[in-house]
Coordinates of C-alpha atoms and ligand atoms in Angstrom, one line a residue:
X822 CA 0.0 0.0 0.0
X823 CA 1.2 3.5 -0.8
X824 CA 2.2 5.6 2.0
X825 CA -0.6 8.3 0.9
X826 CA -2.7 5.1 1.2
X827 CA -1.6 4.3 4.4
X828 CA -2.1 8.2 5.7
X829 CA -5.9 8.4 4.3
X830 CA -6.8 5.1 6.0
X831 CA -6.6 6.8 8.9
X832 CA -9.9 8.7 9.1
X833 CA -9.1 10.8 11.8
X834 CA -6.1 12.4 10.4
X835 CA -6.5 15.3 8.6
X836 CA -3.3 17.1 7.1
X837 CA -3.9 20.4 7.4
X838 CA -4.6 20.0 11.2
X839 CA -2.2 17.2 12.4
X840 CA -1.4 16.9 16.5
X841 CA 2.3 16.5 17.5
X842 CA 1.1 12.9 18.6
X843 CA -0.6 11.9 15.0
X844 CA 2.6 13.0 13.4
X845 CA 5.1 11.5 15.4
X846 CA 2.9 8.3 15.8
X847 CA 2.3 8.3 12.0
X848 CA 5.9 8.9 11.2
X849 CA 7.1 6.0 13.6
X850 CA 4.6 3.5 11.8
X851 CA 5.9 3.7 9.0
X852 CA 9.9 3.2 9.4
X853 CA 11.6 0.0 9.8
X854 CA 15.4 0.0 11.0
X855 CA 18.3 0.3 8.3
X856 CA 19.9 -2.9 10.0
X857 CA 23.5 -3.4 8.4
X858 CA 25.8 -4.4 11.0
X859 CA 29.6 -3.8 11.7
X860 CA 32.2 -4.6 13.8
X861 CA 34.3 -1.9 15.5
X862 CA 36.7 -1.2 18.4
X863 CA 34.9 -1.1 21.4
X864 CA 36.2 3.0 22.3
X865 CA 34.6 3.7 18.7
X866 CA 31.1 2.0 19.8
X867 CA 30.4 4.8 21.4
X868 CA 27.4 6.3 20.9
X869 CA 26.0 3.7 17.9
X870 CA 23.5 1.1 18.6
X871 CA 24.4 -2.5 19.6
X872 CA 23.5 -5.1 16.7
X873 CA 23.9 -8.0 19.1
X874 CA 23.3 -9.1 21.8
X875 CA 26.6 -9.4 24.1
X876 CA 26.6 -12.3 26.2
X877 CA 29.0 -12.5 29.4
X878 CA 31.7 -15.1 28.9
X879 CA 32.3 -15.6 32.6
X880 CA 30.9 -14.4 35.7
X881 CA 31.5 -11.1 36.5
X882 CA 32.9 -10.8 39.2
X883 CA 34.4 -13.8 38.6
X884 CA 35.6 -14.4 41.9
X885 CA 33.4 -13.8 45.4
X886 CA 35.5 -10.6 47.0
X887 CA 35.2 -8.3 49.6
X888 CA 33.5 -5.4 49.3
X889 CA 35.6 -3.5 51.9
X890 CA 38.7 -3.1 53.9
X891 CA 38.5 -5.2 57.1
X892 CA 38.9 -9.0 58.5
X893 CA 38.0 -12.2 56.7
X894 CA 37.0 -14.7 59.3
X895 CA 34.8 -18.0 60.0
X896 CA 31.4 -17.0 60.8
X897 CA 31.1 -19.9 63.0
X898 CA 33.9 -19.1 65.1
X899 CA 31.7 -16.1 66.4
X900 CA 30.5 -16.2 69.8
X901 CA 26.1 -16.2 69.4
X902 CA 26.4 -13.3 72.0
X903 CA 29.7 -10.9 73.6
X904 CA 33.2 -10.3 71.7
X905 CA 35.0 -13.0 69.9
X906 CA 38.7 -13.1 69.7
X907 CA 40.4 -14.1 66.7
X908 CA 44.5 -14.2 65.8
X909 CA 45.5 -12.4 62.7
X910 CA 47.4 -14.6 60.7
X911 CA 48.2 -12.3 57.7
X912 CA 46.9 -10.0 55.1
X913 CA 45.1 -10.5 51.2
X914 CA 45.4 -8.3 49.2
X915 CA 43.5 -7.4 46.1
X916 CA 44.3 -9.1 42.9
X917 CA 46.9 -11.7 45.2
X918 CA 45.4 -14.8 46.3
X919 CA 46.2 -15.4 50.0
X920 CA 48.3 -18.3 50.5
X921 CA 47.8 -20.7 52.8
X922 CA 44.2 -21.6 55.2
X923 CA 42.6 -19.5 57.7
X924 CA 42.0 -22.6 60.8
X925 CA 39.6 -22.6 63.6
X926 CA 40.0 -18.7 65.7
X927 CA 42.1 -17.5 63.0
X928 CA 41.4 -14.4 61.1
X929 CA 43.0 -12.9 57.9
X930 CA 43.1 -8.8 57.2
X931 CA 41.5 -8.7 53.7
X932 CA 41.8 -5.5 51.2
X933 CA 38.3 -4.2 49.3
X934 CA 38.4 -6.3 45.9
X935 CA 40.6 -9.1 48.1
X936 CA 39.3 -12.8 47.1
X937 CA 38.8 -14.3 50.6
X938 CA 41.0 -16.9 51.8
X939 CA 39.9 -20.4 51.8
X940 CA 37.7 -21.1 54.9
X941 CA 36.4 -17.1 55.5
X942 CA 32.9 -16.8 54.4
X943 CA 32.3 -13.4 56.0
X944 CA 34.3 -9.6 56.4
X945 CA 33.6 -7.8 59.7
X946 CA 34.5 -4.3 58.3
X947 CA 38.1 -2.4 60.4
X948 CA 35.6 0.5 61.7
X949 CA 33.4 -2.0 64.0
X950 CA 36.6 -4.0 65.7
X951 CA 39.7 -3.1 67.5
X952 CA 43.0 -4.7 67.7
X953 CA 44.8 -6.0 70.7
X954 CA 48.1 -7.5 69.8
X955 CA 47.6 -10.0 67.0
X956 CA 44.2 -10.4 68.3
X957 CA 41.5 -9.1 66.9
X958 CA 38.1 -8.4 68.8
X959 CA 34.7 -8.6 67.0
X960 CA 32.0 -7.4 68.7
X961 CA 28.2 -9.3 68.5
X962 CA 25.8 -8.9 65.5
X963 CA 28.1 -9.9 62.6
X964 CA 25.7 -11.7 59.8
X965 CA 27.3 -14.6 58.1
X966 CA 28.3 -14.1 54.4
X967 CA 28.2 -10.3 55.4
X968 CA 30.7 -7.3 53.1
X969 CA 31.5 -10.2 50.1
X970 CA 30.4 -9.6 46.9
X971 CA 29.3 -13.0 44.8
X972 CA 30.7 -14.0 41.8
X973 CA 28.3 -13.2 38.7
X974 CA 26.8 -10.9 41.2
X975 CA 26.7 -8.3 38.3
X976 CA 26.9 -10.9 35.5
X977 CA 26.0 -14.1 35.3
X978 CA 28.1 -16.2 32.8
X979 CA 26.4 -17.4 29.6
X980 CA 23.5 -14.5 30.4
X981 CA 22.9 -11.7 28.3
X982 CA 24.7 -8.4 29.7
X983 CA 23.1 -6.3 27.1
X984 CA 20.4 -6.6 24.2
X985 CA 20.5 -5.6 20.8
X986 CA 19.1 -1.7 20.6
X987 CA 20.9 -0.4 23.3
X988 CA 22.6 2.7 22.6
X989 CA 26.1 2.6 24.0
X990 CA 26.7 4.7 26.7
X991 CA 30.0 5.7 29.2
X992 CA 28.4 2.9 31.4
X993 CA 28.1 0.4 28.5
X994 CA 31.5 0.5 27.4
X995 CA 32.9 0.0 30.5
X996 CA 30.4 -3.1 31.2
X997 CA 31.9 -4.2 27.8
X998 CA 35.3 -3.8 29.0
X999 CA 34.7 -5.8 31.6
X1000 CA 33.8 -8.7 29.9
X1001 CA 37.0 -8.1 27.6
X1002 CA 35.2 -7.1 24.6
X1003 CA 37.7 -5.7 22.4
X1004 CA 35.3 -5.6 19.3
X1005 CA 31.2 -4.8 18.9
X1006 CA 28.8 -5.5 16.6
X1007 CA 27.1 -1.9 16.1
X1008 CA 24.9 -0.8 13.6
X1009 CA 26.2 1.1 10.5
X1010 CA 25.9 4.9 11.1
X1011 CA 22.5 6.0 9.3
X1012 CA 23.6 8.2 6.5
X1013 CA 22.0 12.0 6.5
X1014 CA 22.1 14.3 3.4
X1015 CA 20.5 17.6 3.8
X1016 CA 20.5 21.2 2.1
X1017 CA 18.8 24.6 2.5
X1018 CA 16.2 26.1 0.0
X1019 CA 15.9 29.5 -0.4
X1020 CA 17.3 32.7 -3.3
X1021 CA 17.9 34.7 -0.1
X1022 CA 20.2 32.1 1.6
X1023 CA 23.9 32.5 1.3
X1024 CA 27.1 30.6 2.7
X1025 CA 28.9 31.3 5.0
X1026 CA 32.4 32.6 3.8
X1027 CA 30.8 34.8 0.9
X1028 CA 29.8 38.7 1.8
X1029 CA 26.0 39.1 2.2
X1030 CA 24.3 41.3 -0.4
X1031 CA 21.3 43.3 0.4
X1032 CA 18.0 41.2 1.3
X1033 CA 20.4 38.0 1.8
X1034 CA 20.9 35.9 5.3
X1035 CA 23.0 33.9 6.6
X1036 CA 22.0 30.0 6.1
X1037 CA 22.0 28.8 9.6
X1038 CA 19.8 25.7 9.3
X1039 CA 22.3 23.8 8.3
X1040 CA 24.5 24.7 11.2
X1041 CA 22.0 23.6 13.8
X1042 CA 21.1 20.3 11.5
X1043 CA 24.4 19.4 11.3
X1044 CA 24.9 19.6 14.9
X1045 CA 22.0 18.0 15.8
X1046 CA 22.7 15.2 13.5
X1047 CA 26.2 14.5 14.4
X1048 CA 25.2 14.4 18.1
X1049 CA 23.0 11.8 17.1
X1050 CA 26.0 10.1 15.4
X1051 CA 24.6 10.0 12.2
X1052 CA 27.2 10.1 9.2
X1053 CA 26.4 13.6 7.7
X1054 CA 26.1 15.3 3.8
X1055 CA 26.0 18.7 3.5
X1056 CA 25.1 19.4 0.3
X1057 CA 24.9 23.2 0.8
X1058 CA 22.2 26.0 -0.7
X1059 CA 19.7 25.0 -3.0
X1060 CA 17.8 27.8 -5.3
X1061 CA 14.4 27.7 -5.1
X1062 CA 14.5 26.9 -9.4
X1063 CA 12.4 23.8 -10.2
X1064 CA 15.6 21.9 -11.8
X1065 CA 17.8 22.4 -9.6
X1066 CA 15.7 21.3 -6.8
X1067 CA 15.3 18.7 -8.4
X1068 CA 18.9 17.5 -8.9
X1069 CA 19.3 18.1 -5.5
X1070 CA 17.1 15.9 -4.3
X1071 CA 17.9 13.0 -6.3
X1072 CA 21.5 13.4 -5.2
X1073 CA 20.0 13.6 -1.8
X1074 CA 18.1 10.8 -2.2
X1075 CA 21.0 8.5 -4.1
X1076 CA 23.3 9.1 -1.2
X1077 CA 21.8 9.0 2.0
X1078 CA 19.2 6.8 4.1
X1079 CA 17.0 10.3 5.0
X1080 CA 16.8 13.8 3.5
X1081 CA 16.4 16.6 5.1
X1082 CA 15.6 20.2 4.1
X1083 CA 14.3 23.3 5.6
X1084 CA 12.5 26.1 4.0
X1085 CA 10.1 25.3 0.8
X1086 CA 7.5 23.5 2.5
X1087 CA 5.2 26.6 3.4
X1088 CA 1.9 27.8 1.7
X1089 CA 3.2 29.2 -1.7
X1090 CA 6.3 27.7 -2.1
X1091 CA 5.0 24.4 -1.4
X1092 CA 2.9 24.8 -4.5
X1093 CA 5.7 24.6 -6.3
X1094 CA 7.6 21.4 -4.5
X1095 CA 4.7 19.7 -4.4
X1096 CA 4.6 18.8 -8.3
X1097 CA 8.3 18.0 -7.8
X1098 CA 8.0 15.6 -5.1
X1099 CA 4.9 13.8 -6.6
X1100 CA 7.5 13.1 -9.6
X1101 CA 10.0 11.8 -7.2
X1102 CA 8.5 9.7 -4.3
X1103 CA 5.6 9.8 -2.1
X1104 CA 5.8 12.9 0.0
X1105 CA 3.1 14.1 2.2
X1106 CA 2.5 17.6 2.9
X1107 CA 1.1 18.9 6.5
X1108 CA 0.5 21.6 8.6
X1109 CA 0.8 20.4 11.8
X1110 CA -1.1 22.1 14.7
X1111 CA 2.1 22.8 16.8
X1112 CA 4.1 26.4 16.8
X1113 CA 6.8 27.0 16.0
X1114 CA 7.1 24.7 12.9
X1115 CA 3.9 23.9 11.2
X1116 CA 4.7 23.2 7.9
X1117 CA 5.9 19.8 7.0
X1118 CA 7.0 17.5 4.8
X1119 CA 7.5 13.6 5.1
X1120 CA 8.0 10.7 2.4
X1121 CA 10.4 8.7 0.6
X1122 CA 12.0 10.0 -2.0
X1123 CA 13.8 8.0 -5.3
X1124 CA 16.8 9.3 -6.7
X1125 CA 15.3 7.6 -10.6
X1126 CA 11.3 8.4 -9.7
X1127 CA 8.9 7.0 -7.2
X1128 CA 9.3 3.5 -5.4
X1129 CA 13.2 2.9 -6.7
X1130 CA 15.2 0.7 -4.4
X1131 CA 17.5 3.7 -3.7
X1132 CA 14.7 5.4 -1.8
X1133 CA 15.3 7.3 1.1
X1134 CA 13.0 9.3 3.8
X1135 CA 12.2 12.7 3.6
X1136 CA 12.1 15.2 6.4
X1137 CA 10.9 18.3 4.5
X1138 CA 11.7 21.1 7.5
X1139 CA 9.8 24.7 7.2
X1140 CA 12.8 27.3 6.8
X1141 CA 12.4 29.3 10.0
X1142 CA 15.8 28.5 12.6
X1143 CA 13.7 27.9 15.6
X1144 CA 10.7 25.7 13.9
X1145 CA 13.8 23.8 12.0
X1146 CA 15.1 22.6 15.3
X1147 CA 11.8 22.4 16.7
X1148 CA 10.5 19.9 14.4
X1149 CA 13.5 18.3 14.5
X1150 CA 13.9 17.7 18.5
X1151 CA 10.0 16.4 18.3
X1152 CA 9.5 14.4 15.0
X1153 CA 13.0 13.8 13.2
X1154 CA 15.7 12.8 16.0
X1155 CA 12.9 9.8 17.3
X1156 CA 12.7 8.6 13.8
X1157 CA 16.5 9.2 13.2
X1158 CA 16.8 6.7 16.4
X1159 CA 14.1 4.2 15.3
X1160 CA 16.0 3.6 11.6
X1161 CA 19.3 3.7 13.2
X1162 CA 17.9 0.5 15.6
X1163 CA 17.7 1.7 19.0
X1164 CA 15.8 0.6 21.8
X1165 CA 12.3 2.5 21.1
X1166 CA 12.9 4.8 23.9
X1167 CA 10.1 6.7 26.4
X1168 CA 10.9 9.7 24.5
X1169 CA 12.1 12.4 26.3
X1170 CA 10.6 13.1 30.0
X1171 CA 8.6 15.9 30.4
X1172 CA 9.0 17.0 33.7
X1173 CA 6.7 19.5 35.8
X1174 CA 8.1 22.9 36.8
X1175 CA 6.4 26.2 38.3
X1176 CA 5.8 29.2 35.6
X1177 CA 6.9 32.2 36.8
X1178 CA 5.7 34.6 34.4
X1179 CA 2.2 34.6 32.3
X1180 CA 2.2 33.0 28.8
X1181 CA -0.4 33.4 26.0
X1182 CA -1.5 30.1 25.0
X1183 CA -4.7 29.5 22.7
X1184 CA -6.0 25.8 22.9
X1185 CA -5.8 23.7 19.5
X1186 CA -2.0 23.5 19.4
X1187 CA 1.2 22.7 20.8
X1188 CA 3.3 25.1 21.5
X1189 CA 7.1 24.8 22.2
X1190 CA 8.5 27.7 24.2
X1191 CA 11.9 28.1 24.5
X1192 CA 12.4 28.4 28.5
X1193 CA 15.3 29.2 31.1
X1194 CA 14.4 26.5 34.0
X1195 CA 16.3 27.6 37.3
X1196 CA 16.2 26.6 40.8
X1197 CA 15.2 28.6 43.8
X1198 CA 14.4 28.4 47.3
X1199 CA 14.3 24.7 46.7
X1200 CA 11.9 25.0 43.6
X1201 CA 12.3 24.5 39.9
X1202 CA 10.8 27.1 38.0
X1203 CA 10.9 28.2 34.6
X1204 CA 10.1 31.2 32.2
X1205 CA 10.4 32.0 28.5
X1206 CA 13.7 33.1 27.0
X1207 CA 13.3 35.9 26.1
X1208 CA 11.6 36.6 22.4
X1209 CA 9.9 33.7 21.0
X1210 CA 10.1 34.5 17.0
X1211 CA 10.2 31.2 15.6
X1212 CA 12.7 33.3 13.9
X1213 CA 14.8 34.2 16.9
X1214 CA 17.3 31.6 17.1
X1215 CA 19.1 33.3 20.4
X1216 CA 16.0 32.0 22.4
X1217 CA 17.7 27.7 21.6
X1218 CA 20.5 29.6 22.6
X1219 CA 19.5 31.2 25.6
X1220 CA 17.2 28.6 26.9
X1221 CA 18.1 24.9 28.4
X1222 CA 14.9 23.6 27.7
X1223 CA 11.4 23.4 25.6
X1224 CA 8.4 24.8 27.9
X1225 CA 5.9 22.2 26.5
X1226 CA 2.4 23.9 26.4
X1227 CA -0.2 21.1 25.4
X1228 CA -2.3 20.7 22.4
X1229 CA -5.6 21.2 24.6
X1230 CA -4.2 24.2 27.1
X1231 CA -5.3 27.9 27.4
X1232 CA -3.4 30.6 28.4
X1233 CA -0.7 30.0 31.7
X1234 CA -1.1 32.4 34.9
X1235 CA 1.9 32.7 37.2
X1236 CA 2.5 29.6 39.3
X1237 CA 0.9 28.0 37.1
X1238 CA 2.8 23.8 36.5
X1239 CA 4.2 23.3 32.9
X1240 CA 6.1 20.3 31.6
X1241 CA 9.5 20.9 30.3
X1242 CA 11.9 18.8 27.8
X1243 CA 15.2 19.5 29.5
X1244 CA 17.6 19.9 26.4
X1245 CA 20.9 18.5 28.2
X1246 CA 21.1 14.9 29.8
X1247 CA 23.6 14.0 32.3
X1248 CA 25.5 11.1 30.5
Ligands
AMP2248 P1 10.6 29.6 4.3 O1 10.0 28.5 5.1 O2 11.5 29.1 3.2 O3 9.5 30.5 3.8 O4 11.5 30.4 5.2 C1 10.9 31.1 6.4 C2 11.9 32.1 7.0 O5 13.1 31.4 7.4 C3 12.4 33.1 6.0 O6 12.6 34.3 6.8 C4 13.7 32.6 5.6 O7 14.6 33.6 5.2 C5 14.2 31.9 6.8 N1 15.1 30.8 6.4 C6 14.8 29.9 5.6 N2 15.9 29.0 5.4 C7 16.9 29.5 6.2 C8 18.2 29.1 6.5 N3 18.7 28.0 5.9 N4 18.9 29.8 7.4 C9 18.4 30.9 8.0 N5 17.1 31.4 7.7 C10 16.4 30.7 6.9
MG2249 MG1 12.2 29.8 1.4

């Protein structure tokens, strides 16, 4: 079935009035993961997806050891009730294994990370007891088994340690490392061609001429795409001119797994894309009841005509800077994710904080506010930052997060709780 099939089946979608949810749910439908696997060295995993599962080859730890600095001893030497004394025969020592047994009364001073010497089930921690001598005294209340950590405690041998999808993480590549991975089976970075549309757009690097700006767009797509680690194609300023649109996009659409462009999709100049696309692929056109960023494109796009085997997605972006990132953080980067094989994720939290200040807000759309959250007198609070153009790319600078005003909302009073979309994680 086509994809403008699939999109009319659904009777309560109408494209000139899409919710955020409808698109993103719509969009996610319809994308299956790229899939092509290869191996690399495990420091150059970071970030990609796993393609396999990675099962532990031994237990991890894989050796029971203490988990802190004090005495290894026989729990059954303890008196039920009162001190015990024990002689201290010696010392182990992390990565040493103690020679020689620990008999009846003895004890052994045992290192965090020490294997326990034969005969000692149980580490009374150097804090609690007191020495006398060689002899050690340990007071009442010591559980047996107590302060050792059990082999394959973290990892049990023959067990997956982590599944296909994950995205690989600080914490993954150590957990890796620790079962001597040296290699990974990762997906193949997903490849991402995009360019700019517009007669007023110039380069940077050339003088401006009157009426002309700046392209940013692909500044802020580049750097949102390569912080996704997808492999990137900049294939620079497009003219808004029919044929060369159209060579651009069947370059685009040769050499990448997704397109992306900003600017061209609104009323007017979509008129003339529209014809375009229809020649090229299957694109469809919305308006999408968010602000900013309500114009948008999606589809798959041929580099020789509709339905080629060379076809790749479309992500037609409106040309504003603020609705390009926008539309990006809430429809592009989860279905950048999907094709690249990750985990479907939560998406990210939205997380309550107080309004300090009043914001206009009409119900019937989603509106994503660019806000400063801060903390004060233990409470998280937020407010706009500062003009919020959809133009006004200094407001993504300025703010760390998206004030996330729902589709349904009216207007916010002071003290009033929004959600947020932090845009920084922690790892
Ligand atoms: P459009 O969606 O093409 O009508 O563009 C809407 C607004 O965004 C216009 O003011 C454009 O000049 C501006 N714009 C479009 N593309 C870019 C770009 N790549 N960089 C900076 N501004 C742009
Ligand atoms: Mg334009």
């Amino acid at each position: 079935m086509s994809l403008t099939a699939r999109f009319s089946c659904l009777s309560d979608y109408d494209p000139d009035a899409l919710s955020v949810e409808q698109a993103r749910a719509f969009i996610r439908s319809q994308l299956t993961p790229v899939g092509t696997r290869e191996r690399v060295a495990l420091r150059s995993a970071l970030g990609r997806v796993l393609a396999s599962d990675v099962i532990a080859p031994f237990n991890v730890p894989a050796h029971d050891n203490s988990a802190m600095d004090g005495y290894a001893l026989r729990h059954a030497d303890l008196a039920g009730s009162g001190e015990t004394r024990l002689r201290v025969i010696g010392t182990a020592l992390a990565g040493k294994v103690f020679a020689g047994a620990v008999g009846a009364g003895e004890c052994v001073r045992i290192m965090t990370g020490a294997l326990p010497p034969a005969g000692c089930d149980t580490v009374v921690i150097q804090e609690v007891v007191e020495l006398d001598g060689d002899r050690l005294i340990v007071p009442a209340g010591q559980r047996a088994g107590q302060n050792i950590r059990r082999a394959g405690e973290d990892l049990a041998a023959g067990k997956p340690a982590l599944a296909a999808g994950r995205v690989i993480r600080p914490a993954e590549l150590g957990l890796m490392a620790s079962l001597g991975c040296a290699e990974v089976s990762v997906y193949r970075r997903l490849r991402v061609a995009f360019f700019s549309t517009g007669d007023e757009l110039c380069s940077i690097g050339t003088p401006l001429a009157d009426g002309e700006v700046y392209d940013s767009n692909r500044y802020t797509i580049f750097g949102m795409l390569t912080r996704l680690g997808c492999e990137v194609l900049d294939l620079g300023v497009v003219r808004d001119d029919p044929a060369t649109l159209e060579a651009a996009f069947r370059d685009a659409a040769a050499a990448a797994d997704v397109v992306i462009t900003s600017g061209g999709v609104s009323v007017g100049e979509a008129d003339f894309v529209k014809p375009l696309m229809a020649q090229l692929g299957e694109v469809l056109f919305w308006k999408i009841a968010m602000k900013p960023g309500r114009p948008m494109a999606f589809g798959r796009l041929g580099s020789r005509g509709g339905g080629d085997e060379h076809a790749a997605w479309l992500f037609g972006l409106p040309g504003n800077p603020v609705a390009v990132m926008a539309a990006f953080y809430q429809f592009v980067r989860d279905a950048l994710q999907l094709l690249m094989g990750a985990d479907p994720l939560p998406g990210v939290p939205l997380l309550p904080a107080v309004s300090s200040v009043a914001m206009k807000k009409a119900p019937g759309r989603t509106e994503f506010q660019r806000g400063i959250l801060s903390h004060a007198a233990g409470l998280w609070s937020v407010r706009p930052a500062g003009a919020q153009g959809s133009g006004v790319l200094r407001s993504m600078s300025d703010a760390n997060c998206f004030i996330v005003l729902e589709h349904e909302r009216g207007p916010v009073a002071v003290g009033d709780t929004v959600q947020v979309q932090l845009f920084d994680g922690l790892v």
